[in-house]
Amino acid sequence: MTTPTTPTPQAAQEPQEVPQRQIWPGHPYPLGATYDGSGTNFALYSSAATGVDLCLFDDEGHEERVALKEVDGDVWHVYLPGISPGQKYGYRVAGPYDPASGHRCDPSKLLLDPYAKAIDGEVTPSQTLYSYSFDNPEVRNEEDSAGHTMRSVVINPYFDWGHDRPPGYEYHETIIYEAHVKGMTQLHPMVPENLRGTYAGLAQPAVIDHLKNLGVTAIELMPVHQFVNDTHLQEKGLSNYWGYNTIGYFAPHNGYAATKDPGAQVSEFKAMVKALHAANIEVILDVVYNHTAEGNHMGPTLSFRGIDNPSYYRLVDGDRQHYFDTTGTGNSLLMSSPQVLQLIMDSLRYWVTEMHVDGFRFDLASTLARQFAEVDRLSAFFDLIHQDPIVSQVKLIAEPWDVGSDGYQVGGFPPLWSEWNGRYRDTVRDFWRGEFSSLPGFASRLAGSSDLYGTTGRKPMASINFVVAHDGFTLRDLVSYNEKHNEANGEGGADGANDNRSWNCGTEGNTDDKDIIELRYRQQRNFLTTLMFSQGVPMIAHGDELGRTQRGNNNAYCQDNELSWIDWDLDKHDHKLLQFTRDLIHLRRDHPVMRRRRFLEGPAKRGGESELGEIEWFTPAGTHMTEEEWNQPWARSTMVFYNGDAIREPDADGRRILDDDFLLLINAAPEAVDFTLPDAKYGSLWHTVVDTAGDDDHRDYRSGDTVHVRPHTAFILRNPRRL
């Protein structure tokens, strides 16, 4: 295990008197630190403050305090000539410290600017970060935290974007690749060692070529907003790897920067986006606006808590010492607060306009717009996003998981939004592991989940289809483990999901049994095939095309080491899996019948089948499935006809779309099944394009022929337009 490196904490220095500094009133807008070429304007919102000091730090850590005298609309501001990019700063906020009333101002704590565009350093374990004594929480602790916390940094906003433009893929053309900045490149042999695990590493030709050759259209990056490495993890020799512990909503995480100069991470991130755009790959950010890294009432004072606690956090009614936690992380941002809503919208606009990203995936999005247990379609959060001329035009993806009693809120989001479809994941996993009575659900998911999204005027783009994401087993582990193996996390196995809907194919973990190894690769290919042939937007997790394993760990949130990084040393099976995945993705990109803009006309429970003939479902005998056959609990084999002559929607130029026809012969049963191809009106000549068993010679078949499909196998045939 790799132990995270921790810089030696700087001792807090006595404030220095600096003579003859020019101090101008400045402006209350924009919030944050804004460099104009001659100096920097600083602006901080706090309705609770009775006084605010801007703290400037030199390279030796000496602190200079500048009292902010100007206040407009609760915004404290000043302009300092000569302050240039790279300047480290923070705030100390004087005001009421009365936790029972919700106020936690504490000028002994150095605070990050909520609008900081870059952040330097990291939090190191220390009691100084807390406003109470560890020995007695009732005793006030006023130790200076400056030696153990981070600094905000003034940035240079200027960057040569050249001819950068967003690739602008429509949703139905989109294929998402979920990736981790560090995990993607840390072990990549073609990335220079000094660039591994960084934004610059992700922009390397070898990495971009991998994405281009794979055929994905968008990379969805796990959190890159500045996050905190939890001190309790540091003390265990672990670290926050996933990054769902945000403290800076405008700042790219400094730990992913190859250049360690303060603020350099901003230009490095921009250069990465520019390189990906040049390769026609969109950049989507996984963002965490539902909570912050300050935790519950016993957490550290790093930023928002000490600036204006009741304006930023949702407090318990009648007990304002405690936080109303809708996230399971200790706190929730107060979504009814104008300051919070402004912060979120300003942040989203900044990442689109200044950092050129193409969309967002919202972690725990339900909590951003929740009213009691339901997603409130009329919430202020949705209103602001929908009316915003910038944010409303990029990709918006919700994670509908909710800590409320109803769990997943799949289908609860309004138009403009797509959702991670957790029901797709669960149903497809159940089907391929052979669960009884799973065929009707499988058909609904293959057809785009109109039962979840179609009743509210949404389209297949609403469904982000996935079998595997960062949170859970990798694809390799999904077919190799029945149980989680999270011992390395140091939580006694209490963390991570227990019901993974996985199947180890006969033995737990590693094996030398060639039959089991072959079956596992077949199952991986089955999942990938199902994903690419489903209506909606497919998403794969990084490394699943390479057979990546976490050795049964289904919650690698704290594993910043070889357990979670991609191993690029591939064996022959992994190379074959990579080529198979490439072929599948390009097959989908080449054929619009697999990625329709509109829902199929028929009901979801019958897989979209209707009199229009867009899709038809057959038994292995080649007859149309009857109601009785749909409802047979043991039905685990089916044949699906994709009609390339029955695509209702036109192309971008208004022309009719014609495509080849496809037959999907799907056998999730443990025994081989003989399929009889339908009569000639569905096509006379069929070419083999996919055989997840891997043993077909790509021979041709004719209508009425029998096709022998092995157990746990997907077999795909293509009929070139009306041959």
Tab-separated table of N, CA and C in Angstrom, residues 1 9 29 60 127 156 186 198 203 219 259 267 281 301 314 317 319 327 332 344 365 451 534 566 588 634 703 721-722:
chain	number	residue	atom	x	y	z
A	1	MET	N	0.837	-1.198	0.000
A	1	MET	CA	0.000	0.000	0.000
A	1	MET	C	0.872	1.248	0.000
A	9	PRO	N	4.144	20.419	8.349
A	9	PRO	CA	3.328	21.594	8.616
A	9	PRO	C	4.198	22.807	8.932
A	29	TYR	N	-18.060	42.961	-6.262
A	29	TYR	CA	-18.285	41.947	-7.295
A	29	TYR	C	-17.147	42.018	-8.313
A	60	GLU	N	7.868	32.184	2.812
A	60	GLU	CA	8.343	31.651	4.089
A	60	GLU	C	7.211	31.422	5.074
A	127	GLN	N	-5.309	19.491	16.198
A	127	GLN	CA	-6.412	20.030	16.981
A	127	GLN	C	-6.662	21.499	16.646
A	156	ASN	N	-3.764	33.557	-12.435
A	156	ASN	CA	-3.729	34.303	-13.695
A	156	ASN	C	-4.872	33.786	-14.554
A	186	GLN	N	-1.449	6.715	-13.466
A	186	GLN	CA	-0.369	6.537	-12.498
A	186	GLN	C	0.580	5.411	-12.881
A	198	THR	N	-1.602	12.988	-13.176
A	198	THR	CA	-1.860	14.422	-13.242
A	198	THR	C	-2.742	14.774	-14.439
A	203	ALA	N	-3.487	14.314	-20.528
A	203	ALA	CA	-3.417	14.959	-21.840
A	203	ALA	C	-2.340	14.369	-22.736
A	219	ILE	N	-15.187	11.890	-21.573
A	219	ILE	CA	-14.567	11.369	-20.366
A	219	ILE	C	-15.212	12.076	-19.180
A	259	THR	N	2.872	20.424	-12.191
A	259	THR	CA	3.624	21.608	-11.795
A	259	THR	C	3.152	22.050	-10.417
A	267	SER	N	-3.915	26.406	-15.235
A	267	SER	CA	-3.517	26.350	-16.637
A	267	SER	C	-3.281	24.916	-17.088
A	281	ILE	N	-13.067	14.789	-27.841
A	281	ILE	CA	-13.543	14.130	-26.629
A	281	ILE	C	-14.041	15.193	-25.654
A	301	THR	N	-12.929	23.579	11.148
A	301	THR	CA	-13.329	24.864	10.588
A	301	THR	C	-12.322	25.235	9.510
A	314	ARG	N	-27.411	23.763	6.214
A	314	ARG	CA	-28.747	23.486	6.723
A	314	ARG	C	-28.623	22.994	8.165
A	317	ASP	N	-33.746	22.524	12.836
A	317	ASP	CA	-34.706	23.447	13.443
A	317	ASP	C	-34.826	23.172	14.944
A	319	ASP	N	-32.522	23.177	17.033
A	319	ASP	CA	-31.270	22.653	17.581
A	319	ASP	C	-30.145	23.044	16.634
A	327	THR	N	-27.159	13.844	3.381
A	327	THR	CA	-26.169	13.248	2.496
A	327	THR	C	-25.436	12.067	3.104
A	332	SER	N	-25.161	19.264	5.093
A	332	SER	CA	-25.795	19.522	3.798
A	332	SER	C	-25.788	21.021	3.569
A	344	ILE	N	-23.223	27.954	-6.200
A	344	ILE	CA	-23.313	26.822	-7.118
A	344	ILE	C	-23.390	27.296	-8.560
A	365	ALA	N	-27.566	14.088	-6.483
A	365	ALA	CA	-28.349	15.212	-6.999
A	365	ALA	C	-29.706	15.330	-6.327
A	451	ASP	N	-40.453	3.175	-19.275
A	451	ASP	CA	-41.307	3.114	-18.085
A	451	ASP	C	-40.844	4.079	-17.007
A	534	SER	N	-28.191	-1.272	-26.003
A	534	SER	CA	-29.335	-0.714	-25.292
A	534	SER	C	-29.587	0.723	-25.734
A	566	ILE	N	-5.248	1.765	-12.658
A	566	ILE	CA	-5.268	0.883	-13.825
A	566	ILE	C	-3.899	0.252	-14.022
A	588	ARG	N	-21.616	0.459	-32.453
A	588	ARG	CA	-22.702	1.336	-32.015
A	588	ARG	C	-22.625	2.695	-32.717
A	634	TRP	N	-38.792	-18.881	-15.828
A	634	TRP	CA	-37.535	-19.511	-16.210
A	634	TRP	C	-37.013	-19.022	-17.565
A	703	SER	N	-32.081	-17.109	-43.395
A	703	SER	CA	-33.355	-17.234	-42.687
A	703	SER	C	-33.740	-18.697	-42.549
A	721	ARG	N	-28.540	-3.843	-45.299
A	721	ARG	CA	-29.817	-3.328	-45.776
A	721	ARG	C	-30.414	-4.104	-46.924
A	722	ARG	N	-31.390	-4.952	-46.510
A	722	ARG	CA	-32.259	-5.696	-47.406
A	722	ARG	C	-31.549	-6.593	-48.402
